[in-house]
Coordinates of C-alpha atoms in Angstrom, one line a residue:
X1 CA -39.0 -19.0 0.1
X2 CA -40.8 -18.4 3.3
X3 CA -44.0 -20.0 2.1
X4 CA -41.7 -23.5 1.5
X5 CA -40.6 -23.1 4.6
X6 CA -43.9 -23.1 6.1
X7 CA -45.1 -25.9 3.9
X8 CA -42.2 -27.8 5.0
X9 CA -42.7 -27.4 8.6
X10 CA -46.5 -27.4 8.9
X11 CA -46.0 -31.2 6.7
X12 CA -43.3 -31.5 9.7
X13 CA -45.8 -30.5 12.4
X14 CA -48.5 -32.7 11.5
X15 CA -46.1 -35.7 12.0
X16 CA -45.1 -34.6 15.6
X17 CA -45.6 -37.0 18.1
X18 CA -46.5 -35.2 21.6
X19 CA -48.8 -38.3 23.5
X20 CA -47.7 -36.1 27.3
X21 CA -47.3 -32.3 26.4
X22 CA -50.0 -32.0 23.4
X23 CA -47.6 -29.1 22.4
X24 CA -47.1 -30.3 18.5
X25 CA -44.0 -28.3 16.8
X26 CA -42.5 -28.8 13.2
X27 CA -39.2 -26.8 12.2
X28 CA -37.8 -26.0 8.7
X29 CA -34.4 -25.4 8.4
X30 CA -33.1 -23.9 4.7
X31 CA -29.1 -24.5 4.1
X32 CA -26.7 -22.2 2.3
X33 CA -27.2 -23.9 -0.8
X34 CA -30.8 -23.7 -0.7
X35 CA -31.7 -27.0 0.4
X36 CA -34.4 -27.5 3.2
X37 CA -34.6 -30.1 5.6
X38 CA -38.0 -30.7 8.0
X39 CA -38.5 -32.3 11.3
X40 CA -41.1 -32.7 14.3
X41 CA -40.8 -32.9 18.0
X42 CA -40.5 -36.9 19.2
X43 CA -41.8 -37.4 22.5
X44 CA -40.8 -39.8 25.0
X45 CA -42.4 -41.3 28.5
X46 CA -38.7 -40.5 29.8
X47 CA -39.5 -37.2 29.4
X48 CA -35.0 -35.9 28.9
X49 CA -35.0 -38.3 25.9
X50 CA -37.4 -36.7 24.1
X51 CA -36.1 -34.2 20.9
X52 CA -37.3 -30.6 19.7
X53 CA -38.5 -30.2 15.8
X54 CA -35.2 -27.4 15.6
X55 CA -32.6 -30.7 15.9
X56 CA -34.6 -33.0 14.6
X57 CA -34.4 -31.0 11.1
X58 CA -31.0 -30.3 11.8
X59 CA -29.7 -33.8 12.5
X60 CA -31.9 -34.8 8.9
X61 CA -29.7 -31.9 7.1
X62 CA -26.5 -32.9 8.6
X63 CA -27.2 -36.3 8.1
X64 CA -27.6 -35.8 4.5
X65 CA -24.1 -34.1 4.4
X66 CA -25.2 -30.1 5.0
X67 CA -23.5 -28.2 7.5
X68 CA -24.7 -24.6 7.5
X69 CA -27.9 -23.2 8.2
X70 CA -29.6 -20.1 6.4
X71 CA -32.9 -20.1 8.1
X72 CA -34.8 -21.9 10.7
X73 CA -38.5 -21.9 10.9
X74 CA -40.4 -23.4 13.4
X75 CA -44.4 -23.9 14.1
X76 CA -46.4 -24.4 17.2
X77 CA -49.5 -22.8 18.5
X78 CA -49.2 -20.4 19.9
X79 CA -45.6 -19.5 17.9
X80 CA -42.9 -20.3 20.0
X81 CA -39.1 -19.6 20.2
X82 CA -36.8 -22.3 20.3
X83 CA -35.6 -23.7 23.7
X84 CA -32.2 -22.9 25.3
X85 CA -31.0 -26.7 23.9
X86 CA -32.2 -25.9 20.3
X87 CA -30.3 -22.7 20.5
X88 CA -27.2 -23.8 21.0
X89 CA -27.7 -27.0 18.3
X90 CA -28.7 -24.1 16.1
X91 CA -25.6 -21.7 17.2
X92 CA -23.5 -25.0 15.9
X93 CA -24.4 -25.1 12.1
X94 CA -25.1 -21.0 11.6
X95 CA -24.1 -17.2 13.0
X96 CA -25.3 -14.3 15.1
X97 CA -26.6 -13.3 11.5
X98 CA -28.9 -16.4 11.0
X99 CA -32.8 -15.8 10.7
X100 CA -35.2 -17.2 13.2
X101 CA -38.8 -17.4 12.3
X102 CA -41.4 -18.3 14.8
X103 CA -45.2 -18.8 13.3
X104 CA -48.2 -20.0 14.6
X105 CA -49.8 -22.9 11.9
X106 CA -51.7 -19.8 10.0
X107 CA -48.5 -18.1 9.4
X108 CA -48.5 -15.3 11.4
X109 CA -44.5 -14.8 12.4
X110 CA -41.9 -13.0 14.1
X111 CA -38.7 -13.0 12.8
X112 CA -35.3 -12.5 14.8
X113 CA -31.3 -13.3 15.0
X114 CA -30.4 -15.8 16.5
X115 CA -27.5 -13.3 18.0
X116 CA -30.9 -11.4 19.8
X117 CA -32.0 -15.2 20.9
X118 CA -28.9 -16.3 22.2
X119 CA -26.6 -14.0 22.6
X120 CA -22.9 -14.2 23.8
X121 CA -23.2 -17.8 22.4
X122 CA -20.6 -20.2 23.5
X123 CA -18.8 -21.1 20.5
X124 CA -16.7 -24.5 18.9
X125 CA -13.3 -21.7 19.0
X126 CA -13.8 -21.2 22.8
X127 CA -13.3 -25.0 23.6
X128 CA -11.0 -26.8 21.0
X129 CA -8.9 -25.3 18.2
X130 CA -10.4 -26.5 14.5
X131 CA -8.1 -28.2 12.7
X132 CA -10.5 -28.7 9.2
X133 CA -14.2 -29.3 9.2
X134 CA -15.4 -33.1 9.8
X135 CA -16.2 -34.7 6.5
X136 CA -16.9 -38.1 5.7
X137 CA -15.7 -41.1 7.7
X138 CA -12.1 -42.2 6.0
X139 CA -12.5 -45.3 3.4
X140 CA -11.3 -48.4 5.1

């Protein structure tokens, strides 16, 4: 599976669009059922606006009804961890448990938590109690 997950985010990376930084990054993220999602860092001249290859594949999986994450994989050269945003987008949809890969476009890798990335993560129970997990939009 970790050879799709390259594929995916390499195919991800070589759509990146980085016109100011040059620093081109493509993410894979694999769901609980199996299902994996790409994505690519979007640049943008106002610099803030400008979105990570980690939520980009995430926003693609949720918007296509997933919700939690297995695996992440992300590729840039050199291999790169995700940034403090991407952690926390990441800490949204997963657990301490969830496996981080970081490669570099020939596949060499390092794999971690994302408990050792970011850990003492501020989680959704620390802010608002849960009633149920969103779903769809009610029918009108």
């Amino acid at each position: 599976m970790t050879e799709k997950l390259h594929a995916v985010a390499l195919a991800a990376r070589n759509r990146a669009y980085a016109p100011y930084s040059n620093f081109y990054v493509g993410a894979a993220v694999e769901m609980e059922d199996g299902t994996i999602f790409g994505g690519c860092n979007v640049e943008n001249i106002a610099y803030p606006q400008s979105i990570c290859a980690e939520r980009t594949a995430i926003v693609n999986a949720v918007s296509a009804g997933h919700r939690r994450l297995r695996r992440v994989y992300v590729i840039a050269e050199p291999a790169a961890a995700p940034c403090g945003g991407c952690r926390s987008v990441i800490a949204e949809f997963s657990t301490a448990d969830t496996e981080v890969i970081m490669a570099n476009p020939e596949g060499q890798s390092y794999r971690m938590t994302l408990g050792a990335l970011l850990p003492h993560a501020f989680e959704r129970h620390e802010t608002v109690p849960v009633v149920q997990e969103s779903g769809p939009p009610p029918e009108r």
